[in-house]
Every structure is written in C-alpha cells, then in structure tokens.
Amino acid sequence: MAGVRPLRYLARMTDGVANAKRVAAFAAADLVESGMCVGLGTGSTFAFVIERLAERMRDEGLELSGVPTSEATAKLAKAAGIPLRDLDAVERLDLAIDGADEVDPQKNLIKGGGGAHLRERIVASAAPELVVIVDDQKLVDVLGAKFLLPVEVVPLGWRHTARRLAATGCEPKRREQNGGPVLSDNGNLLLDCKYDGITDPTALARELDSLVGVVDHGLFVGMAGRIVVGNSAGDVRLIP
Ligand code: 5RP
C-alpha cells in the first residue's frame, strides 16, 4: 500500500490476535512524549497501551497525564500509576490514542464495541490527532458488512428510537448481558445495528446524528489520524 511505512516490533505473545493488538498498541504508546496529556481510549487493544506507558514511566521516567474515555480505562490507568485529569480541567489534549472495530480504506471507523464511543468521540475531538490502533483483521473494504454498528440511545422511548433506526436500513438489537440491558457509562442503552454494508458512511452518520433519541453512534468519519496496524507475526505498519 502506498505511503505505508513498515516497522518491526518484537512479538511477545503467542496468541495471534492479541499479539497483533499488542504490537500496534506498543508502537502507538511509543509516540507519547514526556509532558503530554493523552486521551486514553477503551478496549482490549488500548489496555496494551497502558501496559507500555507504565513500562516507559518506570524505565525511562516518562511523565504524562491522561484523560480516560471510560470508567474501565480510568481504573486500569490508575492501577498503572498514570495520573488522570478531567477533560474540562485541560485546555486541549496533545494526542488521543484509541482502538476501533473496523477501519475502511478512507480511514473511517466503526467504534463502540465496548460501548464507550460517546466519550471516545468527545475526548478525541479535544486532541489534534486521534491515533487508531488495530490488528490487521479489522481493515475492511466496506464498514458494517460484518461488524454491528453500536448506537447509544436514551432509555426513554428506546423502542421508538429503534424503529427510527430501522428506517435507516438496519436491524437494531438491544445489547444485553446476563438477561438484562447493558448500560453505557452515561446510563444509556446500546443498540447494535446490522447493516448490509455501509457504503456511504458520511451520509449515514449525518442521518443518525439527526435522529431523536440517538445520543451518539459508532461511525467515526474523517476523525482518524494515523492508523497503526499490527499483525500476528509482530509486524507493525503505519497508515499515515
Ligand atoms: C470501545 C471501542 C474500542 O476501541 C473498540 O471496540 C475496539 O476494541 P478492542 O480493542 O477490544 O478490539 O470503540 O468503545
């Protein structure tokens, strides 16, 4: 692929996908410089960023602070000794790093597999760049052909919101766990929407933005900066 710089990182795990996530995360964590305030994403890939940042704080004396995108990340970061700040206590972030569920050739994303996409969007919007970390299986030609699009909706009247969503060409399903609805950190419901491929993410994002009852959706259009892609062999490439 044109414009892609190959890097090589040492493979440290045997599990293929976990290894791919880990090498991408480690490469992105190495972009952080001392003194930075960093937007801290959410998910299993991002957990490896925290691991690497903690390692660098210990080994190199790296100093940073972070703004978490979820309660889960706040807990992990605190345990790793990363100082946390409230978003409103900082003027701007220096960088945001986060995972994604799918990435298309235009660097549009589906996010929200962990249900944190609202906070992820807000935090990423406060940074000059959102660096996205993925394993290579998440690179797709068309978004939404495999992965369901997460949509966060207000609990009040959610069945009506689901019908409005269905009218955009999907089958929405309420996310559930242990027989009950999953709530986001914001106390809202998550509807996972099955589209038959999202051929025009810009138009769909605009349509979803206008729906009553929708708080936010997982389509991140034109927001991604560099994409750091890892594979199971431990190779990392950067899509600029
Ligand atoms: C959470 C997200 C995650 O970044 C996305 O779901 C990727 O998760 P993972 O790194 O566990 O595959 O958007 O809301």
XYZ file of N, CA and C and ligand atoms in Angstrom:
734
model
N 0.848 -1.192 0.000
C 0.000 0.000 0.000
C 0.888 1.247 0.000
N 0.561 2.218 -0.837
C 1.390 3.414 -0.933
C 1.351 4.190 0.378
N 2.486 4.775 0.740
C 2.510 5.643 1.910
C 2.531 4.906 3.232
N 2.739 3.602 3.192
C 2.758 2.831 4.429
C 4.194 2.535 4.810
N 4.560 2.910 6.030
C 5.927 2.686 6.478
C 6.004 1.408 7.295
N 6.843 0.433 6.903
C 6.933 -0.786 7.691
C 7.807 -0.602 8.929
N 7.381 -1.106 10.046
C 8.174 -1.115 11.269
C 8.167 -2.554 11.753
N 9.084 -2.906 12.609
C 9.033 -4.268 13.144
C 9.177 -4.216 14.665
N 8.276 -4.826 15.342
C 8.340 -4.900 16.789
C 8.420 -6.356 17.194
N 9.063 -6.571 18.306
C 9.255 -7.934 18.782
C 7.918 -8.551 19.213
N 7.653 -9.727 18.690
C 6.442 -10.433 19.113
C 6.677 -11.013 20.502
N 5.746 -10.718 21.421
C 5.977 -11.182 22.788
C 4.892 -12.150 23.247
N 3.856 -12.360 22.444
C 2.792 -13.255 22.885
C 2.555 -14.305 21.821
N 1.987 -15.407 22.217
C 1.768 -16.470 21.251
C 0.418 -16.334 20.567
N -0.586 -15.828 21.260
C -1.899 -15.705 20.650
C -1.871 -14.647 19.540
N -2.285 -15.065 18.319
C -2.127 -14.210 17.143
C -2.780 -12.849 17.231
N -4.085 -12.805 17.514
C -4.787 -11.516 17.512
C -4.302 -10.648 18.663
N -4.131 -11.258 19.818
C -3.646 -10.484 20.974
C -2.270 -9.906 20.672
N -1.457 -10.691 19.991
C -0.123 -10.207 19.642
C -0.199 -9.044 18.661
N -1.095 -9.171 17.688
C -1.266 -8.095 16.705
C -1.715 -6.808 17.395
N -2.644 -6.941 18.336
C -3.127 -5.769 19.072
C -1.995 -5.172 19.899
N -1.243 -6.060 20.514
C -0.196 -5.599 21.422
C 0.902 -4.827 20.695
N 1.337 -5.333 19.559
C 2.432 -4.633 18.864
C 1.961 -3.283 18.323
N 0.702 -3.222 17.873
C 0.164 -1.930 17.404
C 0.083 -0.953 18.574
N -0.405 -1.455 19.704
C -0.561 -0.600 20.891
C 0.790 -0.101 21.390
N 1.772 -0.984 21.409
C 3.102 -0.592 21.883
C 3.701 0.477 20.966
N 3.514 0.307 19.652
C 4.057 1.300 18.712
C 3.398 2.661 18.935
N 2.085 2.658 19.192
C 1.383 3.927 19.427
C 1.805 4.543 20.754
N 1.997 3.717 21.770
C 2.421 4.238 23.081
C 3.798 4.884 22.970
N 4.583 4.422 22.012
C 5.921 4.998 21.827
C 5.868 6.368 21.142
N 4.696 6.780 20.672
C 4.545 8.128 20.101
C 4.376 9.178 21.204
N 4.082 8.717 22.413
C 3.832 9.651 23.522
C 5.161 10.222 24.019
N 5.177 11.553 24.171
C 6.390 12.225 24.653
C 6.154 12.791 26.048
N 7.248 12.946 26.768
C 7.148 13.449 28.143
C 6.435 14.802 28.173
N 5.557 14.953 29.144
C 4.831 16.207 29.301
C 3.483 16.213 28.617
N 3.207 15.181 27.821
C 1.941 15.170 27.075
C 0.746 14.846 27.974
N -0.394 15.395 27.589
C -1.674 14.961 28.164
C -2.386 14.183 27.054
N -2.691 12.917 27.314
C -3.120 11.991 26.263
C -4.559 11.511 26.505
N -5.345 11.482 25.456
C -6.676 10.872 25.520
C -6.513 9.363 25.541
N -7.051 8.733 26.570
C -6.856 7.290 26.770
C -8.104 6.544 26.311
N -7.960 5.752 25.247
C -9.094 5.026 24.664
C -9.569 3.880 25.528
N -10.394 3.038 24.936
C -11.029 1.936 25.679
C -10.924 0.653 24.871
N -10.752 -0.469 25.579
C -10.808 -1.764 24.889
C -9.585 -2.612 25.147
N -9.616 -3.816 24.594
C -8.531 -4.768 24.849
C -7.228 -4.316 24.185
N -7.315 -3.651 23.029
C -6.098 -3.154 22.379
C -5.509 -2.013 23.210
N -6.403 -1.134 23.671
C -5.889 0.007 24.436
C -5.250 -0.414 25.749
N -5.697 -1.522 26.313
C -5.103 -1.997 27.577
C -3.590 -2.202 27.412
N -3.180 -2.595 26.203
C -1.740 -2.777 25.960
C -1.008 -1.426 25.917
N -1.706 -0.366 25.524
C -1.086 0.971 25.557
C -0.760 1.330 26.998
N -1.704 1.055 27.880
C -1.482 1.357 29.297
C -0.285 0.565 29.819
N -0.211 -0.696 29.420
C 0.920 -1.535 29.856
C 2.251 -0.906 29.420
N 2.308 -0.478 28.170
C 3.555 0.084 27.640
C 3.871 1.458 28.265
N 2.839 2.270 28.467
C 3.088 3.583 29.084
C 3.631 3.403 30.503
N 3.075 2.447 31.223
C 3.550 2.188 32.591
C 5.010 1.735 32.558
N 5.321 0.898 31.568
C 6.703 0.418 31.401
C 7.646 1.600 31.138
N 7.209 2.508 30.243
C 8.053 3.659 29.906
C 8.190 4.634 31.083
N 7.131 4.772 31.875
C 7.215 5.639 33.062
C 8.277 5.083 34.016
N 8.244 3.775 34.152
C 9.190 3.111 35.071
C 10.626 3.138 34.519
N 10.777 2.773 33.245
C 12.123 2.582 32.682
C 12.778 3.867 32.180
N 11.951 4.796 31.658
C 12.535 5.998 31.032
C 12.211 7.273 31.789
N 11.386 7.156 32.819
C 10.960 8.362 33.531
C 9.976 9.197 32.731
N 9.274 8.553 31.782
C 8.252 9.272 31.002
C 7.227 9.891 31.953
N 6.912 11.167 31.692
C 5.888 11.828 32.509
C 4.733 12.190 31.611
N 3.536 11.792 32.003
C 2.364 12.138 31.202
C 1.152 12.189 32.101
N 0.071 12.731 31.558
C -1.209 12.597 32.237
C -2.204 12.141 31.183
N -3.331 11.617 31.634
C -4.289 11.067 30.680
C -5.721 11.448 31.010
N -6.538 11.522 29.980
C -7.983 11.725 30.146
C -8.661 10.445 29.666
N -9.289 9.703 30.559
C -9.857 8.403 30.179
C -11.185 8.533 29.447
N -11.465 7.539 28.585
C -12.725 7.553 27.832
C -13.774 6.617 28.446
N -13.425 5.962 29.544
C -14.397 5.068 30.187
C -13.981 4.834 31.627
N -14.927 4.350 32.399
C -14.629 4.005 33.794
C -13.612 2.866 33.823
N -13.746 1.927 32.875
C -12.834 0.780 32.837
C -11.399 1.245 32.598
N -11.232 2.164 31.660
C -9.882 2.680 31.377
C -9.349 3.487 32.552
N -10.221 4.258 33.200
C -9.782 5.041 34.364
C -9.219 4.105 35.430
N -9.897 2.988 35.614
C -9.460 2.026 36.637
C -8.085 1.421 36.266
N -7.969 1.018 35.001
C -6.704 0.419 34.541
C -5.549 1.417 34.639
N -5.823 2.653 34.207
C -4.770 3.675 34.186
C -4.332 4.014 35.609
N -5.316 4.113 36.501
C -4.991 4.407 37.911
C -4.112 3.301 38.480
N -4.488 2.065 38.193
C -3.721 0.922 38.715
C -2.294 0.931 38.159
N -2.139 1.476 36.954
C -0.811 1.512 36.330
C -0.013 2.748 36.751
N -0.641 3.616 37.552
C 0.068 4.801 38.058
C 0.066 5.982 37.107
N -0.828 5.963 36.106
C -0.904 7.106 35.172
C -1.811 8.179 35.794
N -1.282 9.400 35.984
C -2.111 10.454 36.570
C -3.259 10.823 35.626
N -4.457 10.932 36.180
C -5.640 11.224 35.348
C -6.106 12.653 35.555
N -6.683 13.211 34.493
C -7.219 14.569 34.581
C -8.630 14.587 34.016
N -9.431 15.530 34.503
C -10.768 15.722 33.925
C -10.609 16.461 32.605
N -11.434 16.107 31.639
C -11.326 16.760 30.330
C -11.466 18.277 30.464
N -12.394 18.708 31.314
C -12.617 20.153 31.424
C -11.520 20.882 32.204
N -10.620 20.113 32.792
C -9.513 20.754 33.526
C -8.330 21.016 32.608
N -8.410 20.552 31.363
C -7.308 20.800 30.417
C -7.830 21.594 29.219
N -6.969 22.456 28.718
C -7.331 23.298 27.567
C -7.506 22.445 26.320
N -6.522 21.571 26.098
C -6.555 20.646 24.972
C -5.635 19.469 25.264
N -5.883 18.389 24.571
C -5.006 17.232 24.712
C -3.885 17.347 23.682
N -2.795 16.611 23.905
C -1.700 16.610 22.933
C -1.887 15.509 21.898
N -2.601 14.470 22.275
C -2.772 13.303 21.407
C -3.886 12.455 21.998
N -4.622 11.762 21.122
C -5.560 10.745 21.619
C -5.196 9.426 20.935
N -5.269 8.344 21.683
C -4.996 7.010 21.128
C -6.192 6.135 21.471
N -6.658 5.359 20.491
C -7.824 4.510 20.766
C -7.888 3.367 19.763
N -8.615 2.338 20.121
C -8.848 1.214 19.223
C -10.024 1.481 18.297
N -10.355 0.494 17.487
C -11.524 0.580 16.610
C -11.969 -0.844 16.295
N -13.192 -0.965 15.822
C -13.713 -2.289 15.458
C -13.547 -2.578 13.973
N -13.651 -1.537 13.161
C -13.392 -1.667 11.714
C -12.797 -0.362 11.195
N -11.957 -0.490 10.180
C -11.345 0.680 9.527
C -11.483 0.481 8.020
N -12.023 1.474 7.316
C -12.140 1.326 5.855
C -10.974 2.029 5.147
N -10.862 1.899 3.838
C -9.703 2.484 3.134
C -9.631 4.007 3.236
N -10.748 4.666 3.568
C -10.722 6.129 3.752
C -10.446 6.508 5.210
N -10.110 5.515 6.032
C -9.849 5.695 7.458
C -11.108 6.100 8.243
N -12.277 5.770 7.699
C -13.487 5.887 8.503
C -13.547 4.665 9.415
N -14.184 4.838 10.570
C -14.148 3.779 11.585
C -15.543 3.377 12.046
N -15.649 2.125 12.465
C -16.717 1.749 13.394
C -16.054 1.582 14.741
N -16.626 2.246 15.754
C -16.172 2.105 17.127
C -17.386 1.804 18.006
N -17.101 1.483 19.275
C -18.211 1.302 20.208
C -18.481 -0.134 20.595
N -17.571 -1.049 20.165
C -17.729 -2.430 20.599
C -17.758 -2.518 22.124
N -17.038 -1.600 22.757
C -17.032 -1.551 24.221
C -18.047 -0.559 24.775
N -18.840 0.022 23.886
C -19.913 0.923 24.310
C -19.429 2.277 24.818
N -18.186 2.632 24.502
C -17.628 3.882 25.056
C -17.524 4.976 24.002
N -18.189 4.801 22.856
C -17.924 5.692 21.711
C -18.287 7.152 21.945
N -19.271 7.437 22.809
C -19.620 8.844 23.048
C -18.441 9.565 23.714
N -17.949 8.982 24.808
C -16.807 9.618 25.488
C -15.567 9.581 24.602
N -15.440 8.515 23.825
C -14.275 8.412 22.928
C -14.296 9.539 21.895
N -15.482 9.841 21.377
C -15.575 10.917 20.377
C -15.269 12.275 21.015
N -15.814 12.484 22.213
C -15.610 13.777 22.883
C -14.125 13.978 23.202
N -13.500 12.941 23.733
C -12.074 13.049 24.101
C -11.219 13.224 22.843
N -11.486 12.426 21.812
C -10.687 12.526 20.576
C -10.832 13.911 19.943
N -12.006 14.508 20.085
C -12.241 15.822 19.471
C -11.456 16.930 20.157
N -10.953 16.649 21.358
C -10.169 17.655 22.074
C -8.678 17.535 21.754
N -8.336 16.580 20.884
C -6.920 16.350 20.550
C -6.664 16.719 19.092
N -5.422 17.122 18.770
C -5.116 17.442 17.368
C -5.092 16.202 16.490
N -4.881 15.033 17.098
C -4.862 13.799 16.298
C -5.386 12.620 17.109
N -6.181 11.800 16.437
C -6.602 10.518 17.014
C -5.795 9.420 16.319
N -4.873 8.811 17.069
C -4.098 7.688 16.543
C -4.893 6.418 16.833
N -5.154 5.648 15.789
C -6.003 4.463 15.930
C -5.143 3.213 15.884
N -5.396 2.293 16.807
C -4.598 1.064 16.897
C -5.490 -0.141 16.631
N -5.107 -0.950 15.653
C -5.923 -2.124 15.300
C -5.043 -3.298 14.887
N -5.620 -4.496 14.988
C -4.990 -5.645 14.343
C -5.477 -5.674 12.899
N -4.711 -6.319 12.035
C -4.965 -6.204 10.589
C -6.308 -6.820 10.151
N -6.917 -7.646 10.996
C -8.211 -8.234 10.622
C -9.340 -7.210 10.663
N -9.045 -6.039 11.227
C -10.089 -5.014 11.321
C -10.104 -4.080 10.112
N -9.177 -4.293 9.186
C -9.183 -3.483 7.958
C -10.202 -4.088 7.000
N -11.171 -3.298 6.585
C -12.243 -3.820 5.719
C -12.417 -2.916 4.502
N -13.024 -3.466 3.457
C -13.323 -2.639 2.281
C -14.523 -1.743 2.546
N -15.529 -2.324 3.191
C -16.774 -1.590 3.473
C -17.122 -1.791 4.944
N -17.400 -0.681 5.636
C -17.771 -0.778 7.056
C -19.132 -1.466 7.199
N -19.304 -2.165 8.305
C -20.634 -2.649 8.663
C -21.115 -3.871 7.916
N -20.257 -4.487 7.107
C -20.695 -5.709 6.432
C -20.616 -6.880 7.414
N -19.671 -6.782 8.345
C -19.529 -7.848 9.352
C -19.893 -7.336 10.749
N -19.318 -6.205 11.119
C -19.483 -5.721 12.493
C -20.782 -4.929 12.621
N -21.453 -5.081 13.759
C -22.694 -4.334 14.001
C -22.321 -2.911 14.428
N -23.102 -1.939 13.975
C -22.824 -0.552 14.346
C -23.484 -0.241 15.696
N -22.678 0.080 16.718
C -23.256 0.410 18.021
C -23.854 1.824 18.024
N -25.049 1.938 18.563
C -25.697 3.247 18.676
C -26.155 3.407 20.124
N -25.754 4.519 20.737
C -26.152 4.783 22.127
C -27.446 5.588 22.101
N -28.449 5.108 22.828
C -29.755 5.786 22.808
C -30.247 6.033 24.231
N -31.058 7.074 24.375
C -31.686 7.385 25.662
C -32.679 6.263 25.987
N -32.698 5.786 27.259
C -33.623 4.698 27.603
C -35.101 5.060 27.346
N -35.484 6.314 27.635
C -36.886 6.706 27.441
C -37.288 6.552 25.972
N -38.270 5.718 25.740
C -38.798 5.562 24.376
C -37.850 4.862 23.426
N -37.001 3.979 23.971
C -35.950 3.402 23.121
C -36.518 2.548 21.982
N -37.709 1.955 22.197
C -38.280 1.129 21.114
C -38.668 2.024 19.927
N -39.107 3.250 20.235
C -39.436 4.202 19.159
C -38.152 4.612 18.426
N -37.097 4.849 19.208
C -35.804 5.205 18.595
C -35.323 4.052 17.718
N -35.513 2.811 18.220
C -35.082 1.640 17.440
C -35.831 1.578 16.114
N -37.112 1.957 16.114
C -37.866 1.941 14.841
C -37.335 3.011 13.885
N -36.969 4.173 14.443
C -36.386 5.224 13.585
C -35.049 4.748 13.008
N -34.305 4.037 13.847
C -33.027 3.497 13.365
C -33.259 2.472 12.260
N -34.231 1.606 12.457
C -34.521 0.560 11.461
C -34.837 1.186 10.105
N -35.463 2.360 10.143
C -35.824 3.041 8.889
C -34.589 3.526 8.124
N -33.435 3.515 8.764
C -32.203 3.888 8.043
C -31.582 2.682 7.332
N -32.236 1.504 7.461
C -31.760 0.335 6.714
C -31.034 -0.702 7.541
N -31.353 -0.762 8.832
C -30.659 -1.757 9.676
C -31.641 -2.524 10.548
N -31.108 -3.560 11.166
C -31.858 -4.277 12.208
C -31.194 -3.960 13.542
N -31.828 -3.156 14.394
C -31.221 -2.830 15.689
C -31.562 -3.895 16.736
N -30.611 -4.191 17.578
C -30.826 -5.157 18.654
C -30.237 -4.575 19.942
N -31.044 -4.584 21.002
C -30.551 -4.043 22.272
C -29.429 -4.923 22.819
N -28.317 -4.303 23.218
C -27.205 -5.082 23.786
C -27.604 -5.560 25.186
N -27.404 -6.845 25.413
C -27.798 -7.413 26.711
C -26.693 -8.283 27.282
N -26.738 -8.420 28.588
C -25.783 -9.290 29.281
C -26.475 -9.833 30.521
N -26.300 -11.107 30.786
C -26.938 -11.761 31.941
C -28.434 -11.470 31.996
N -29.080 -11.474 30.856
C -30.531 -11.314 30.795
C -31.029 -9.892 30.947
N -30.136 -8.924 31.076
C -30.585 -7.528 31.224
C -29.865 -6.628 30.241
N -30.381 -5.399 30.070
C -29.731 -4.482 29.126
C -28.375 -4.003 29.637
N -27.444 -3.835 28.718
C -26.143 -3.232 29.050
C -26.328 -1.719 29.057
N -25.846 -1.068 30.095
C -25.891 0.397 30.143
C -24.499 0.957 29.885
N -24.440 2.048 29.136
C -23.154 2.721 28.924
C -22.751 3.435 30.216
N -21.519 3.945 30.250
C -21.077 4.721 31.425
C -21.959 5.949 31.629
N -22.693 6.328 30.585
C -23.560 7.506 30.670
C -24.987 7.141 31.058
N -25.215 5.853 31.336
C -26.547 5.407 31.763
C -27.517 5.202 30.613
N -27.004 5.116 29.404
C -27.867 4.925 28.237
C -27.829 3.485 27.736
N -28.760 3.160 26.837
C -28.789 1.828 26.223
C -27.919 1.809 24.974
N -27.524 0.601 24.596
C -26.739 0.432 23.364
C -27.528 -0.464 22.421
N -27.747 0.024 21.211
C -28.409 -0.790 20.187
C -27.359 -1.150 19.141
N -27.180 -2.441 18.900
C -26.219 -2.880 17.878
C -26.992 -3.095 16.579
N -26.564 -2.379 15.548
C -27.363 -2.300 14.319
C -26.691 -3.044 13.176
N -27.436 -4.004 12.614
C -26.903 -4.800 11.498
C -27.265 -4.123 10.177
N -26.243 -3.567 9.518
C -26.435 -3.018 8.169
C -25.857 -4.030 7.188
N -26.308 -3.935 5.974
C -25.776 -4.828 4.954
C -24.611 -4.128 4.254
N -23.650 -3.646 5.046
C -22.562 -2.835 4.480
C -22.974 -1.367 4.447
N -22.063 -0.501 4.913
C -22.365 0.942 4.942
C -21.566 1.581 3.813
N -22.222 1.817 2.684
C -21.487 2.275 1.505
C -21.215 3.784 1.533
N -22.042 4.530 2.278
C -21.820 5.976 2.385
C -21.828 6.366 3.862
N -20.679 6.175 4.550
C -20.637 6.452 5.991
C -20.956 7.911 6.330
N -20.552 8.838 5.459
C -20.807 10.259 5.740
C -22.305 10.533 5.794
N -23.029 10.012 4.795
C -24.474 10.249 4.735
C -25.178 9.557 5.904
N -24.755 8.332 6.214
C -25.409 7.624 7.318
C -25.138 8.321 8.647
N -23.892 8.772 8.845
C -23.560 9.461 10.101
C -24.437 10.698 10.264
N -24.634 11.433 9.167
C -25.456 12.638 9.227
C -26.902 12.270 9.589
N -27.392 11.189 8.976
C -28.763 10.755 9.231
C -28.925 10.341 10.708
N -27.953 9.584 11.209
C -28.041 9.117 12.596
C -27.954 10.291 13.569
N -27.111 11.270 13.224
C -26.965 12.463 14.077
C -28.298 13.187 14.250
N -29.172 13.042 13.261
C -30.416 13.822 13.288
C -31.570 13.058 13.944
N -31.345 11.833 14.382
C -32.450 11.031 14.917
C -32.732 11.342 16.385
N -33.976 11.630 16.681
C -34.394 11.867 18.069
C -34.176 10.593 18.885
N -33.577 10.750 20.049
C -33.336 9.604 20.934
C -31.944 9.023 20.795
N -31.272 9.333 19.675
C -29.899 8.847 19.483
C -28.937 9.818 20.177
N -28.112 9.283 21.075
C -27.127 10.123 21.763
C -25.852 10.200 20.930
N -25.408 9.046 20.448
C -24.237 9.010 19.568
C -24.174 7.624 18.924
N -23.379 7.543 17.875
C -23.234 6.271 17.159
C -21.748 6.006 16.970
N -21.434 4.793 16.526
C -20.027 4.400 16.427
C -19.368 4.709 15.098
N -20.033 5.474 14.237
C -19.392 5.844 12.964
C -18.498 7.061 13.183
N -17.206 6.894 13.002
C -16.253 7.997 13.137
C -15.756 8.310 11.729
N -16.310 9.365 11.172
C -15.998 9.714 9.783
C -15.031 10.898 9.765
N -13.897 10.694 9.096
C -12.930 11.790 8.966
C -12.282 12.190 10.282
N -12.292 11.320 11.268
C -11.708 11.679 12.570
C -10.340 11.060 12.800
N -10.049 9.979 12.094
C -8.803 9.242 12.386
C -7.594 9.945 11.787
N -6.531 9.970 12.567
C -5.235 10.404 12.054
C -4.483 9.170 11.573
N -3.293 8.957 12.138
C -2.539 7.771 11.740
C -3.215 6.505 12.264
N -3.155 5.446 11.432
C -3.671 4.144 11.854
C -2.455 3.239 12.042
N -2.326 2.694 13.218
C -1.223 1.771 13.496
C -1.798 0.355 13.450
N -1.266 -0.440 12.501
C -1.839 -1.775 12.247
C -0.805 -2.834 12.625
N -1.223 -3.751 13.492
C -0.332 -4.848 13.861
C -0.809 -6.148 13.245
N 0.115 -7.096 13.055
C -0.324 -8.424 12.627
C 0.232 -9.488 13.574
N -0.231 -10.696 13.367
C 0.083 -11.745 14.338
C 1.561 -12.129 14.316
N 2.268 -11.756 13.240
C 3.696 -12.055 13.175
C 4.523 -11.023 13.941
N 3.861 -9.965 14.413
C 4.585 -8.946 15.167
C 5.030 -7.776 14.321
N 4.539 -7.712 13.061
C 4.863 -6.560 12.203
C 3.880 -5.441 12.493
N 4.380 -4.209 12.379
C 3.526 -3.032 12.546
C 3.710 -2.154 11.328
N 2.590 -1.681 10.764
C 2.730 -0.682 9.704
C 1.849 0.501 10.053
N 2.274 1.624 9.517
C 1.599 2.864 9.843
C 0.900 3.370 8.585
N -0.393 3.590 8.667
C -1.105 4.231 7.560
C -1.192 5.708 7.909
N -0.502 6.566 7.147
C -0.414 7.985 7.552
C -1.733 8.749 7.357
C -14.816 0.822 22.682
C -14.157 0.862 21.368
C -12.949 0.016 21.188
O -11.868 0.822 20.881
C -13.223 -0.974 20.076
O -14.393 -1.703 20.379
C -12.044 -1.944 19.901
O -11.986 -2.809 20.996
P -10.850 -3.903 21.141
O -9.558 -3.187 21.200
O -11.187 -4.615 22.436
O -10.932 -4.837 19.962
O -14.549 1.544 20.449
O -15.999 1.561 22.684
